[in-house]
Coordinates of C-alpha atoms in Angstrom, one line a residue:
Chain I
M8 CA 15.9 -1.4 33.1
A9 CA 14.1 -4.4 30.7
R10 CA 17.1 -5.3 28.4
V11 CA 19.6 -8.4 30.0
D12 CA 22.6 -8.9 28.2
N13 CA 22.9 -12.7 29.4
V14 CA 26.4 -13.3 29.0
T15 CA 26.2 -17.1 28.9
K16 CA 23.7 -16.5 25.4
G17 CA 25.1 -16.2 22.4
D18 CA 24.4 -13.5 19.5
L19 CA 22.8 -16.1 17.8
A20 CA 19.2 -15.0 18.3
Q21 CA 19.8 -11.8 18.0
I22 CA 21.5 -12.0 14.5
I23 CA 18.5 -14.1 13.9
T24 CA 16.4 -11.5 14.8
R25 CA 17.8 -8.6 12.8
L26 CA 17.9 -11.0 9.5
S27 CA 14.0 -12.0 9.8
K28 CA 12.8 -8.1 9.7
L29 CA 15.3 -7.6 7.3
E30 CA 13.6 -10.0 5.0
N31 CA 10.2 -8.0 5.9
A32 CA 11.4 -4.7 5.8
T33 CA 9.8 -2.4 3.2
P34 CA 13.1 0.2 2.3
S35 CA 10.6 1.6 0.0
S36 CA 9.0 3.4 2.5
R37 CA 11.4 6.6 3.2
T38 CA 13.5 6.0 0.5
S39 CA 16.4 7.7 -1.0
V40 CA 18.0 7.7 -4.2
G41 CA 21.3 9.5 -3.9
R42 CA 22.7 8.2 -7.8
G43 CA 21.5 6.6 -10.7
V44 CA 18.2 6.1 -11.8
F45 CA 15.2 5.0 -10.1
R46 CA 13.4 3.3 -13.2
M47 CA 9.8 1.8 -14.2
Y48 CA 9.5 0.3 -17.5
D49 CA 7.6 -2.8 -19.1
A50 CA 4.5 -0.8 -17.8
S51 CA 5.2 -0.9 -14.7
E52 CA 3.5 1.4 -12.1
L53 CA 4.3 4.3 -10.0
L54 CA 0.4 4.4 -8.0
I55 CA -0.4 7.4 -5.7
E56 CA -3.4 6.4 -4.2
D57 CA -4.2 8.5 -1.2
G58 CA -0.7 9.7 -1.2
N59 CA 1.5 12.3 -2.2
F60 CA 3.4 12.9 -5.7
R61 CA 5.9 15.8 -4.6
V62 CA 9.1 17.4 -6.8
S63 CA 11.2 19.6 -4.8
G64 CA 13.3 19.3 -7.7
S65 CA 13.0 19.5 -10.9
A66 CA 10.9 16.9 -13.4
S67 CA 11.3 16.1 -16.9
I68 CA 8.8 14.7 -19.3
T69 CA 9.7 13.5 -22.2
G70 CA 7.0 11.4 -22.9
T71 CA 3.1 12.2 -22.7
L72 CA 2.2 13.5 -18.9
T73 CA -2.0 12.2 -19.5
G74 CA -4.5 12.8 -16.6
S75 CA -8.4 13.0 -16.0
G76 CA -7.8 14.7 -12.4
T77 CA -7.6 18.2 -11.3
V78 CA -4.8 19.8 -11.8
T79 CA -3.7 23.0 -9.1
W80 CA -1.0 25.2 -10.2
T81 CA -0.3 28.5 -7.9
G82 CA 3.5 28.6 -8.9
P83 CA 4.1 30.4 -12.4
S84 CA 4.9 28.0 -15.1
N85 CA 6.2 27.9 -19.1
W86 CA 4.6 26.0 -21.5
N87 CA 7.0 26.9 -24.7
G88 CA 5.5 24.5 -27.0
P89 CA 2.4 24.2 -28.7
T90 CA -0.5 23.8 -26.0
N91 CA -4.0 23.2 -27.0
I92 CA -6.8 23.8 -24.6
G93 CA -9.8 21.8 -25.8
G94 CA -11.9 22.5 -22.7
S95 CA -13.1 25.8 -21.3
C96 CA -10.5 28.2 -19.8
T97 CA -11.1 30.2 -16.8
I98 CA -8.6 32.6 -15.9
T99 CA -9.0 35.0 -13.0
G100 CA -5.7 36.2 -12.5
T101 CA -3.8 38.6 -15.1
L102 CA -3.1 37.2 -18.7
Q103 CA -0.4 38.6 -20.1
V104 CA 0.3 37.2 -24.1
N105 CA 4.1 38.2 -25.4
S106 CA 3.6 36.7 -28.5
T107 CA 1.0 36.9 -31.9
T108 CA -2.2 35.1 -30.6
T109 CA -4.6 34.8 -33.0
L110 CA -8.4 34.5 -31.7
N111 CA -10.4 32.4 -34.0
G112 CA -13.4 32.1 -32.1
A113 CA -16.2 34.9 -31.4
V114 CA -14.6 37.0 -28.6
T115 CA -16.6 38.7 -26.1
L116 CA -15.4 42.0 -23.7
N117 CA -17.6 42.2 -20.5
N118 CA -15.0 44.4 -18.8
N119 CA -12.4 47.5 -20.3
L120 CA -10.2 46.7 -23.2
T121 CA -7.4 49.4 -22.5
L122 CA -4.9 49.9 -25.5
G123 CA -1.1 50.4 -24.3
T124 CA 1.9 51.5 -27.0
G125 CA -0.7 48.7 -29.7
T126 CA -3.4 49.5 -31.8
I127 CA -6.1 47.8 -33.2
K128 CA -6.3 47.4 -36.7
A129 CA -9.4 46.8 -38.9
G130 CA -8.8 46.9 -42.2
S131 CA -7.6 50.5 -43.0
V132 CA -9.1 51.8 -39.6
T133 CA -7.0 51.8 -37.0
I134 CA -7.4 52.7 -33.3
D135 CA -4.6 53.6 -31.3
K136 CA -3.4 56.2 -27.9
L137 CA -2.2 59.5 -29.0
G138 CA 0.2 60.9 -26.3
T139 CA -0.6 59.8 -22.8
A140 CA -4.2 61.5 -22.6
S141 CA -5.9 60.8 -26.1
G142 CA -7.0 58.3 -28.2
R143 CA -8.0 58.3 -31.9
I144 CA -9.6 56.5 -34.8
W145 CA -8.0 56.9 -37.8
S146 CA -8.3 55.4 -41.5
S147 CA -5.8 55.4 -44.3
G148 CA -8.8 54.9 -46.2
Q149 CA -12.5 55.2 -45.9
M150 CA -14.4 55.3 -42.3
V151 CA -17.6 54.0 -42.8
V152 CA -20.2 54.6 -39.6
S153 CA -23.5 53.0 -40.7
G154 CA -25.6 53.4 -37.6
T155 CA -28.0 55.8 -37.6
S156 CA -26.4 58.5 -35.3
V157 CA -22.7 59.3 -34.0
Y158 CA -22.1 60.9 -31.6
L159 CA -18.8 63.2 -30.7
G160 CA -19.0 64.6 -27.7
A161 CA -16.3 67.0 -27.8
S162 CA -14.4 69.3 -30.5
T163 CA -13.7 68.1 -33.4
T164 CA -11.6 68.7 -35.9
V165 CA -11.6 66.7 -39.5
A166 CA -8.6 67.5 -41.3
G167 CA -9.6 66.9 -44.5
P168 CA -13.0 67.2 -46.7
L169 CA -16.5 66.1 -44.6
G170 CA -18.9 65.0 -46.8
V171 CA -22.2 64.3 -45.9
Q172 CA -25.0 62.5 -47.8
G173 CA -27.8 63.8 -45.5
N174 CA -28.5 66.9 -43.5
I175 CA -26.3 68.3 -41.3
N176 CA -28.6 69.1 -37.9
A177 CA -25.9 71.5 -35.5
S178 CA -27.5 72.9 -32.5
G179 CA -24.0 75.3 -32.6
D180 CA -22.6 77.0 -34.9
V181 CA -21.5 75.4 -38.2
G182 CA -18.9 78.0 -39.1
G183 CA -15.8 78.0 -42.2
N184 CA -13.6 79.2 -44.3
T185 CA -15.9 79.8 -46.4
K186 CA -19.9 78.3 -46.8
S187 CA -20.7 77.3 -50.1
F188 CA -22.9 74.6 -51.5
W189 CA -22.2 72.1 -53.9
I190 CA -25.3 70.5 -56.5
D191 CA -25.6 69.2 -59.6
H192 CA -25.5 71.7 -62.5
P193 CA -29.1 72.5 -63.6
T194 CA -28.3 73.2 -66.9
K195 CA -25.0 70.9 -67.2
P196 CA -24.9 67.8 -67.3
G197 CA -21.5 66.6 -65.7
K198 CA -20.9 69.8 -64.0
Q199 CA -21.5 71.1 -60.5
L200 CA -22.7 74.4 -59.3
R201 CA -21.0 75.6 -56.4
H202 CA -22.3 78.9 -55.0
G203 CA -20.5 80.9 -52.1
S204 CA -22.0 82.8 -48.9
T205 CA -22.2 86.2 -48.3
E206 CA -20.5 87.4 -44.8
S207 CA -21.1 89.6 -42.5
P208 CA -20.5 90.9 -38.7
A209 CA -24.1 90.4 -37.8
H210 CA -26.0 87.1 -37.6
G211 CA -28.7 88.5 -39.5
V212 CA -32.4 87.2 -40.8
E213 CA -33.5 88.6 -44.2
Y214 CA -37.6 88.6 -45.1
W215 CA -39.0 90.2 -48.3
D216 CA -42.0 90.2 -50.2
T217 CA -44.2 92.6 -52.3
A218 CA -47.0 94.0 -51.1
R219 CA -50.1 96.0 -52.8
I220 CA -50.4 99.6 -52.1
G221 CA -54.4 100.1 -50.9
S222 CA -56.9 103.0 -52.0
N223 CA -55.4 105.2 -48.8
G224 CA -52.0 104.9 -49.8
K225 CA -50.7 102.4 -47.8
V226 CA -50.1 99.1 -46.5
T227 CA -49.3 97.2 -43.3
V228 CA -47.1 94.5 -43.8
T229 CA -46.7 91.9 -41.0
L230 CA -44.0 89.7 -40.2
P231 CA -43.8 86.3 -38.7
D232 CA -45.2 86.3 -35.2
Y233 CA -41.8 85.7 -33.8
F234 CA -39.5 88.6 -35.4
E235 CA -39.6 90.2 -32.4
A236 CA -38.0 87.8 -29.8
L237 CA -35.8 86.6 -32.5
T238 CA -34.3 90.0 -33.5
L239 CA -32.6 92.7 -31.9
Q240 CA -34.4 96.2 -31.8
Q241 CA -31.0 97.9 -33.3
Q242 CA -30.1 97.8 -36.6
R243 CA -33.5 96.4 -38.2
N244 CA -33.7 97.8 -41.7
V245 CA -36.7 98.2 -43.9
Q246 CA -35.9 98.5 -47.9
V247 CA -39.4 99.1 -50.2
T248 CA -39.0 99.3 -54.1
A249 CA -41.4 100.9 -56.3
V250 CA -42.4 97.8 -59.0
G251 CA -42.7 99.4 -62.7
Q252 CA -42.6 102.9 -63.2
P253 CA -41.0 105.1 -60.4
F254 CA -43.4 106.4 -57.8
A255 CA -42.4 107.7 -54.0
V256 CA -42.3 104.6 -51.4
G257 CA -41.5 104.5 -48.1
A258 CA -41.9 102.8 -45.1
D259 CA -42.1 102.9 -41.2
R260 CA -39.6 101.4 -38.7
I261 CA -40.6 98.2 -37.6
S262 CA -43.1 98.2 -34.7
A263 CA -44.4 94.9 -32.7
G264 CA -43.5 93.1 -36.0
K265 CA -45.0 94.9 -38.4
F266 CA -44.7 98.0 -40.4
V267 CA -46.0 100.3 -43.1
V268 CA -45.3 101.0 -46.8
Y269 CA -46.6 104.5 -48.1
G270 CA -46.8 104.7 -52.0
A271 CA -49.4 104.7 -55.4
A272 CA -53.1 103.5 -54.4
G273 CA -53.1 100.6 -56.2
R274 CA -49.6 99.9 -57.0
D275 CA -47.1 97.2 -56.0
V276 CA -43.7 97.3 -53.9
D277 CA -41.0 94.4 -53.2
W278 CA -39.9 94.8 -49.8
H279 CA -36.9 93.7 -47.9
V280 CA -36.7 93.6 -44.2
S281 CA -33.0 92.4 -42.7
A282 CA -32.3 92.1 -39.1
V283 CA -29.8 91.4 -36.0
R284 CA -30.4 87.8 -33.8
S285 CA -30.3 88.3 -30.7
F286 CA -27.3 86.8 -28.4
F287 CA -24.3 86.0 -30.7
D288 CA -20.6 87.2 -29.9
V289 CA -19.3 88.6 -33.2
E290 CA -15.9 88.7 -31.9
P291 CA -15.2 86.0 -29.4
D292 CA -11.9 84.7 -28.0
A293 CA -10.3 82.1 -30.5
A294 CA -10.5 78.5 -29.4
Chain J
M10 CA 12.1 -33.1 48.6
A11 CA 12.7 -34.4 44.4
W12 CA 12.4 -33.4 40.8
S13 CA 9.7 -35.0 39.0
V14 CA 8.7 -34.7 35.0
W15 CA 5.2 -34.6 33.6
A16 CA 3.9 -34.7 30.6
C17 CA 1.5 -32.3 29.4
D18 CA -0.6 -31.1 26.3
T19 CA 1.3 -28.4 25.1
V20 CA -2.4 -26.5 23.3
T21 CA -4.4 -27.5 26.5
G22 CA -1.5 -27.7 29.2
T23 CA -2.9 -31.0 30.7
R24 CA -0.9 -33.1 32.8
L25 CA -0.9 -36.7 30.8
Q26 CA 1.5 -38.2 32.5
K27 CA 4.3 -38.6 35.6
L28 CA 7.1 -39.8 33.9
P29 CA 9.8 -42.1 35.4
Q30 CA 12.9 -39.9 36.7
P31 CA 15.1 -39.2 32.5
A32 CA 18.3 -40.4 33.1
A33 CA 19.1 -37.0 32.3
F34 CA 17.2 -33.6 32.5
S35 CA 19.3 -30.4 31.7
W36 CA 17.2 -27.4 32.2
A37 CA 17.2 -23.5 32.1
R38 CA 15.3 -20.3 32.9
A39 CA 15.9 -17.0 31.5
L40 CA 14.5 -13.3 32.4
N41 CA 13.6 -11.7 29.7
E42 CA 14.5 -14.5 26.8
G43 CA 13.8 -18.2 26.6
S44 CA 16.2 -21.4 27.5
G45 CA 15.8 -24.5 27.4
G46 CA 17.8 -27.9 27.7
S47 CA 17.4 -31.3 27.0
A48 CA 16.3 -34.8 28.5
T49 CA 17.4 -38.3 28.0
I50 CA 15.6 -41.1 27.8
P51 CA 16.9 -44.6 29.1
L52 CA 14.5 -46.4 27.3
R53 CA 15.8 -50.1 28.1
A54 CA 14.9 -49.1 32.2
A55 CA 12.7 -51.0 33.3
N56 CA 10.6 -48.1 34.6
F57 CA 10.0 -46.8 31.4
A58 CA 8.6 -50.0 29.7
G59 CA 5.0 -49.8 28.7
L60 CA 4.8 -46.0 28.4
N61 CA 3.8 -44.3 25.1
L62 CA 6.7 -42.6 25.0
K63 CA 5.9 -41.9 21.2
S64 CA 3.2 -40.3 22.7
L65 CA 4.0 -38.6 25.4
S66 CA 7.3 -37.2 23.8
T67 CA 5.5 -36.1 20.6
P68 CA 7.8 -32.8 19.5
L69 CA 5.6 -29.4 20.0
A70 CA 2.1 -31.6 21.1
R71 CA 4.1 -32.5 24.4
T72 CA 5.5 -30.3 27.1
W73 CA 7.6 -31.8 30.1
V74 CA 7.2 -30.1 33.3
L75 CA 9.7 -30.2 35.8
D76 CA 8.5 -30.2 39.1
W77 CA 10.1 -29.3 42.6
D78 CA 8.4 -30.5 45.3
G79 CA 5.0 -29.9 43.5
S80 CA 5.7 -27.0 42.2
A81 CA 6.4 -26.4 38.4
V82 CA 10.4 -24.6 37.9
Y83 CA 10.9 -25.2 34.4
A84 CA 8.6 -26.4 31.1
G85 CA 9.9 -26.9 27.9
I86 CA 8.2 -28.0 25.2
I87 CA 10.0 -31.0 23.1
E88 CA 11.4 -29.9 19.9
D89 CA 13.3 -32.9 18.8
R90 CA 13.5 -36.5 19.2
I91 CA 16.7 -38.5 18.7
Y92 CA 16.9 -42.0 19.4
N93 CA 20.4 -43.9 20.0
H94 CA 20.0 -47.5 19.1
K95 CA 23.1 -48.7 20.7
A96 CA 23.3 -46.6 23.8
G97 CA 19.2 -47.1 23.9
T98 CA 18.6 -43.9 24.9
L99 CA 16.2 -40.9 23.7
T100 CA 17.4 -37.5 23.6
L101 CA 14.8 -35.1 23.9
P102 CA 16.0 -31.6 23.6
H103 CA 13.4 -29.0 24.9
S104 CA 12.7 -25.3 25.0
D105 CA 10.0 -23.0 27.0
L106 CA 7.1 -21.0 25.5
W107 CA 10.0 -18.8 23.8
T108 CA 10.1 -21.1 20.5
I109 CA 6.7 -20.8 20.3
L110 CA 6.3 -17.5 20.4
D111 CA 9.4 -17.1 18.0
R112 CA 7.5 -19.1 15.7
R113 CA 4.5 -17.6 15.3
L114 CA 3.6 -14.1 13.8
A115 CA 2.5 -11.2 15.4
I116 CA -0.1 -10.8 13.2
D117 CA -4.1 -11.5 13.1
H118 CA -4.3 -15.0 12.1
R119 CA -8.4 -14.8 11.4
E120 CA -7.9 -12.5 9.1
P121 CA -7.5 -13.8 5.6
V122 CA -5.7 -11.1 4.3
A123 CA -3.0 -10.6 7.3
K124 CA -0.8 -8.0 5.5
V125 CA -3.3 -5.6 5.5
V126 CA -4.3 -5.7 8.6
H127 CA -2.3 -3.5 10.8
Q128 CA -2.3 -3.4 15.0
S129 CA -2.3 0.5 16.6
F130 CA -2.0 1.0 20.2
T131 CA -1.9 4.2 21.8
S132 CA -1.0 5.7 25.1
L133 CA -0.2 2.0 26.5
S134 CA 2.4 0.6 28.9
S135 CA 5.3 -1.5 26.9
A136 CA 3.6 -4.5 28.9
T137 CA 0.6 -3.9 28.4
V138 CA 1.2 -3.5 24.3
A139 CA 3.4 -6.7 24.8
K140 CA -0.2 -8.5 26.7
K141 CA -2.0 -7.5 24.0
M142 CA 0.4 -8.6 21.0
T143 CA 1.0 -12.2 22.8
Q144 CA -3.2 -12.4 23.2
L145 CA -3.3 -11.5 18.9
G146 CA -0.5 -14.3 18.9
I147 CA -2.6 -16.9 20.3
A148 CA -5.8 -16.1 18.6
G149 CA -6.9 -18.0 15.5
L150 CA -9.5 -19.8 13.9
S151 CA -11.2 -23.1 15.9
D152 CA -9.3 -25.1 13.4
M153 CA -5.4 -23.9 14.0
N154 CA -5.3 -24.6 17.3
M155 CA -3.9 -21.3 18.0
L156 CA -4.6 -21.3 21.7
L157 CA -1.8 -21.6 24.3
P158 CA -2.3 -22.1 28.0
I159 CA -1.0 -18.5 28.9
T160 CA -2.8 -15.9 31.7
F161 CA -2.5 -12.0 31.4
S162 CA -1.8 -9.6 33.9
A163 CA -4.4 -6.7 33.9
D164 CA -4.0 -3.7 31.1
S165 CA -1.9 -0.7 32.0
S166 CA -1.4 2.7 30.2
G167 CA 1.9 4.3 29.8
P168 CA 3.6 6.4 26.8
I169 CA 3.7 3.5 24.2
T170 CA 2.4 4.7 20.7
R171 CA 3.0 2.0 18.5
K172 CA 2.1 0.5 15.1
Y173 CA 2.6 -3.1 13.7
Y174 CA 1.9 -3.1 10.1
G175 CA 0.8 -7.1 8.8
Y176 CA 2.8 -7.0 5.7
H177 CA 6.2 -6.8 8.0
F178 CA 5.1 -10.1 9.7
A179 CA 7.4 -9.4 12.2
W180 CA 7.6 -12.8 14.6
L181 CA 6.0 -12.3 17.9
G182 CA 8.8 -13.1 19.8
D183 CA 10.5 -10.2 17.9
V184 CA 8.5 -7.9 19.0
L185 CA 8.1 -9.2 22.7
R186 CA 11.9 -8.3 22.7
D187 CA 11.7 -4.8 21.0
L188 CA 9.9 -4.1 23.5
M189 CA 11.8 -5.2 26.3
N190 CA 14.6 -3.9 25.1
E191 CA 13.7 -0.2 24.4
D192 CA 14.2 2.5 27.5
G193 CA 11.4 1.7 29.7
G194 CA 10.3 -1.3 28.4
T195 CA 8.4 -3.6 30.4
D196 CA 10.6 -7.4 31.7
I197 CA 8.7 -10.5 30.7
D198 CA 8.5 -13.9 31.9
F199 CA 6.9 -17.0 31.1
R200 CA 6.6 -18.4 34.0
P201 CA 5.4 -22.3 34.2
R202 CA 3.0 -22.9 37.2
W203 CA 0.2 -25.5 38.1
L204 CA -3.0 -24.0 37.7
A205 CA -6.2 -26.0 38.5
N206 CA -3.9 -29.0 37.9
K207 CA -3.2 -28.0 34.2
L208 CA 0.5 -26.5 33.3
D209 CA -0.3 -22.7 32.9
W210 CA 2.6 -20.0 31.7
Q211 CA 2.0 -16.7 34.2
M212 CA 2.9 -14.0 31.6
R213 CA 4.8 -11.6 34.3
T214 CA 5.2 -8.3 32.8
G215 CA 6.4 -4.9 33.8
S216 CA 9.7 -4.0 36.4
L217 CA 9.8 -7.5 38.0
T218 CA 11.6 -7.2 41.4
S219 CA 9.1 -9.1 42.9
G220 CA 11.1 -11.4 45.6
T221 CA 14.3 -10.9 47.8
F222 CA 16.7 -14.0 47.9
E223 CA 19.5 -14.1 50.4
W224 CA 22.8 -16.0 49.9
H225 CA 25.9 -16.0 51.9
L226 CA 29.7 -16.9 50.4
G227 CA 31.8 -18.2 52.3
V228 CA 30.2 -19.1 54.6
D229 CA 30.0 -23.2 56.0
K230 CA 27.1 -25.1 54.8
S231 CA 25.4 -22.0 52.9
G232 CA 25.1 -24.5 49.9
T233 CA 26.8 -21.8 47.4
I234 CA 29.6 -22.4 45.4
G235 CA 31.5 -22.0 42.2
L236 CA 30.9 -18.0 42.3
T237 CA 32.4 -16.0 38.9
V238 CA 31.9 -12.6 38.3
T239 CA 32.0 -11.7 34.6
E240 CA 32.5 -8.6 33.4
D241 CA 31.9 -8.5 29.4
S242 CA 32.9 -5.0 27.1
S243 CA 32.4 -6.9 24.1
K244 CA 28.9 -4.7 23.5
V245 CA 30.1 -1.6 25.3
A246 CA 29.5 1.7 23.7
T247 CA 29.5 5.2 24.9
A248 CA 27.0 5.8 21.2
S249 CA 24.2 4.2 20.2
Y250 CA 22.1 4.2 16.7
A251 CA 19.0 2.9 16.3
I252 CA 18.1 2.4 12.8
G253 CA 14.6 2.1 11.6
E254 CA 12.9 1.9 7.9
G255 CA 14.4 3.8 5.4
S256 CA 17.3 4.2 2.7
E257 CA 19.6 6.6 2.6
V258 CA 19.1 10.4 3.4
D259 CA 15.4 9.2 4.5
K260 CA 16.4 6.1 6.7
L261 CA 15.0 6.8 10.2
A262 CA 17.7 6.6 13.2
R263 CA 18.0 8.2 16.1
S264 CA 21.2 8.3 18.3
R265 CA 22.3 8.9 22.2
R266 CA 25.8 8.9 23.6
V267 CA 27.6 9.4 27.2
I268 CA 28.6 12.6 27.9
D269 CA 32.1 12.5 29.1
P270 CA 32.8 8.7 29.3
P271 CA 35.4 7.3 31.4
I272 CA 36.3 4.2 28.0
P273 CA 37.1 5.3 24.8
F274 CA 34.4 6.5 22.4
L275 CA 32.9 3.6 21.2
D276 CA 29.7 3.5 18.4
R277 CA 26.9 0.7 18.7
I278 CA 24.1 0.3 16.0
T279 CA 21.0 -1.5 16.2
A280 CA 19.1 -2.3 13.2
L281 CA 15.5 -2.5 13.3
S282 CA 14.3 -2.4 9.4
T283 CA 11.0 -2.5 10.0
E284 CA 11.0 0.5 12.5
D285 CA 9.1 3.5 11.6
N286 CA 8.1 4.9 14.8
E287 CA 11.0 7.9 16.1
D288 CA 10.3 7.5 18.9
A289 CA 10.4 3.9 19.2
L290 CA 13.9 4.1 17.7
T291 CA 14.7 6.9 20.3
R292 CA 13.5 4.9 23.2
Y293 CA 15.7 1.7 21.4
A294 CA 18.6 4.1 21.4
I295 CA 18.4 5.3 25.2
G296 CA 17.9 1.9 26.5
D297 CA 20.5 0.1 24.3
L298 CA 23.1 2.9 26.1
A299 CA 21.8 2.8 29.1
A300 CA 22.7 -1.5 28.9
F301 CA 26.0 -1.6 27.7
Q302 CA 27.8 1.8 28.5
K303 CA 29.5 0.1 30.9
P304 CA 31.1 -4.0 30.7
T305 CA 28.0 -6.1 31.5
E306 CA 28.8 -7.8 34.7
Q307 CA 27.3 -11.0 35.8
W308 CA 27.9 -13.3 38.8
G309 CA 27.2 -17.3 38.7
F310 CA 26.9 -19.3 41.6
S311 CA 25.6 -22.4 42.0
T312 CA 22.9 -22.9 45.5
M313 CA 21.0 -26.0 46.7
A314 CA 17.4 -26.7 44.9
S315 CA 16.6 -27.4 48.6
G316 CA 18.4 -25.0 50.2
T317 CA 17.2 -21.6 51.5
P318 CA 16.0 -19.8 49.3
A319 CA 14.3 -23.4 47.8
V320 CA 14.6 -23.3 43.7
S321 CA 10.4 -23.3 43.4
D322 CA 10.9 -20.1 45.4
L323 CA 13.2 -18.5 42.8
L324 CA 11.4 -15.3 40.5
L325 CA 13.2 -14.0 37.6
G326 CA 14.0 -10.7 37.9
G327 CA 13.6 -11.0 42.0
S328 CA 16.2 -9.1 44.4
A329 CA 19.8 -11.7 45.2
K330 CA 21.3 -10.1 48.1
T331 CA 25.1 -12.2 48.5
W332 CA 27.2 -11.4 51.3
V333 CA 31.0 -11.5 50.7
Q334 CA 33.7 -11.6 52.8
E335 CA 36.9 -12.2 53.3
D336 CA 37.5 -12.1 49.4
P337 CA 40.5 -10.9 47.5
W338 CA 38.6 -9.5 44.6
L339 CA 35.0 -8.3 46.2
S340 CA 34.3 -6.2 49.2
T341 CA 33.1 -7.3 52.2
G342 CA 29.0 -6.6 52.7
W343 CA 26.2 -7.4 50.8
H344 CA 25.9 -7.4 47.1
N345 CA 22.7 -6.8 45.4
N346 CA 21.9 -8.1 42.1
R347 CA 18.7 -9.0 40.4
I348 CA 18.0 -12.6 39.4
I349 CA 18.8 -12.9 35.8
G350 CA 18.2 -16.7 35.2
F351 CA 18.6 -20.1 36.9
S352 CA 19.3 -23.5 35.4
G353 CA 20.3 -27.0 37.1
D354 CA 19.2 -30.7 36.3
L355 CA 18.3 -33.6 38.1
S356 CA 20.9 -32.7 41.0
E357 CA 20.2 -30.3 44.4
K358 CA 22.6 -28.1 42.0
V359 CA 21.1 -25.0 40.9
K360 CA 23.4 -22.3 39.2
L361 CA 22.4 -19.0 39.3
Q362 CA 22.9 -16.2 37.1
L363 CA 22.8 -12.4 38.4
Q364 CA 23.4 -9.2 37.6
P365 CA 23.5 -5.8 38.9
G366 CA 19.9 -3.8 38.7
V367 CA 17.3 -2.3 40.1
L368 CA 16.5 -3.3 43.7

């Protein structure tokens, strides 16, 4: 109980003490401004040394804000004016751009680029989604794939004519409504020659040649060594035709890749073998 | 048994000269604050002839000590000199050590840029903080003449954590007053005494309750006269606000109020514009309310310097037990108070100031 109110003393000393403190008070410590403006001008500065500058309300900057230190921003930010980033920019979060974006530099994607409802256009070529599960690459003009190979991993539909300047190598069927060859016409410049293919319910193989009947009235024709492995035993057909003045000709069934032709000794015979390749289903279910 | 007056060097405390009896010498001692008086020298008196009074009364450089029977009762630093040619007198207003403390800043004067040097204290008693700040106030470079003959008591721990900023340029006296005025604050008494034949200010701190003194009012030959009891309500409050630094809604403020006060609700503000310590503000508010929640009661009466107790035995803060009987206002019996001041002149009469307090 140290406070002593000596009634024989006045309060002048206390008043002087309060005045003295007021003279040297630092009201800027714990300062509030409830009205008007706290203005700094004529090159005066607001210096934050090891303190902290906090804005719990809003801050409006109509002049220039410059700095060389680090800006750490964890909340949402809206930049409605032109923004120039002169240095490198790393975005570890999600980047959503709602307006037109122009990338003038090279772009390297080290992760997936997933198309939503938009498209990627390269001239007449467009990449977009097709439905919810498919995508497509299509072109209103020419689409060139200039690599050494193109791999189409699933069923592929070509709606228009498919022009191939090189070979078509297929490990499966090459099918179609008709099968033709188109070549430059061999004798009529400016024209093309188009031949179609004959069809049959069999995937057949054919061999033909000419054989000369030996002095014993027969000759053995040997077919390629893979013939037995390639063809069915059934539906083998051997046709022989006498060359020149008619004479009687005949032939045995093919056996072990060979058959014997009979006829007049020393005469020539044209022979023709047709057979069916193994393991083909002639009437599969529609795809 | 009689009064004597000595001229001493203020800085060293060295006794310079025993002076002839002045024509008048008023003096006062007060607990937790400064006091003073005035001396009047009859320059044409024969016993002052030949004295180098210009040197012995040099303002601030000289301190006059009032001695009672070999004990220093009061010491006053000469503040002014007023020569009256017609009367042939030299009047010397003087004040105790607080006049110096009120004119010294609580900064480290040894530092070239004192405004950036701060003083921090943790877990100390307010008495020890007061001591250390006073020690700071008499520390300086060798050519500053900062030293004063003050002796201090030992340090003690306590709840006070405080920081004094150099840029506040606080006066040492104000710092000490703040430490006294807060709840649980220290008492401070710079008691003059002779130590090794020199003047010494004994800085008494803590709860100064040493000494028990008795007076019998209304008893023949007791020597006590002129009892007055004042009850002053000019500062009474039932709520106290301690206002610290800052502005508007950020201004620091702490308050306390009395629950169910017996008087109409009254506010009181203590402005401490440089205080940034919320705990300190709370202590100020509590201390204020404790002191002013009821009218200040103060007793005053005169006693004899050579009586019992003698003036040289009186201790500020000490217990003053006063026997009263057959009084129309005061009840018969012992009344317990504290000595908060005593004053006098060169006569035998010493005026006591008492207030209820810790006994």
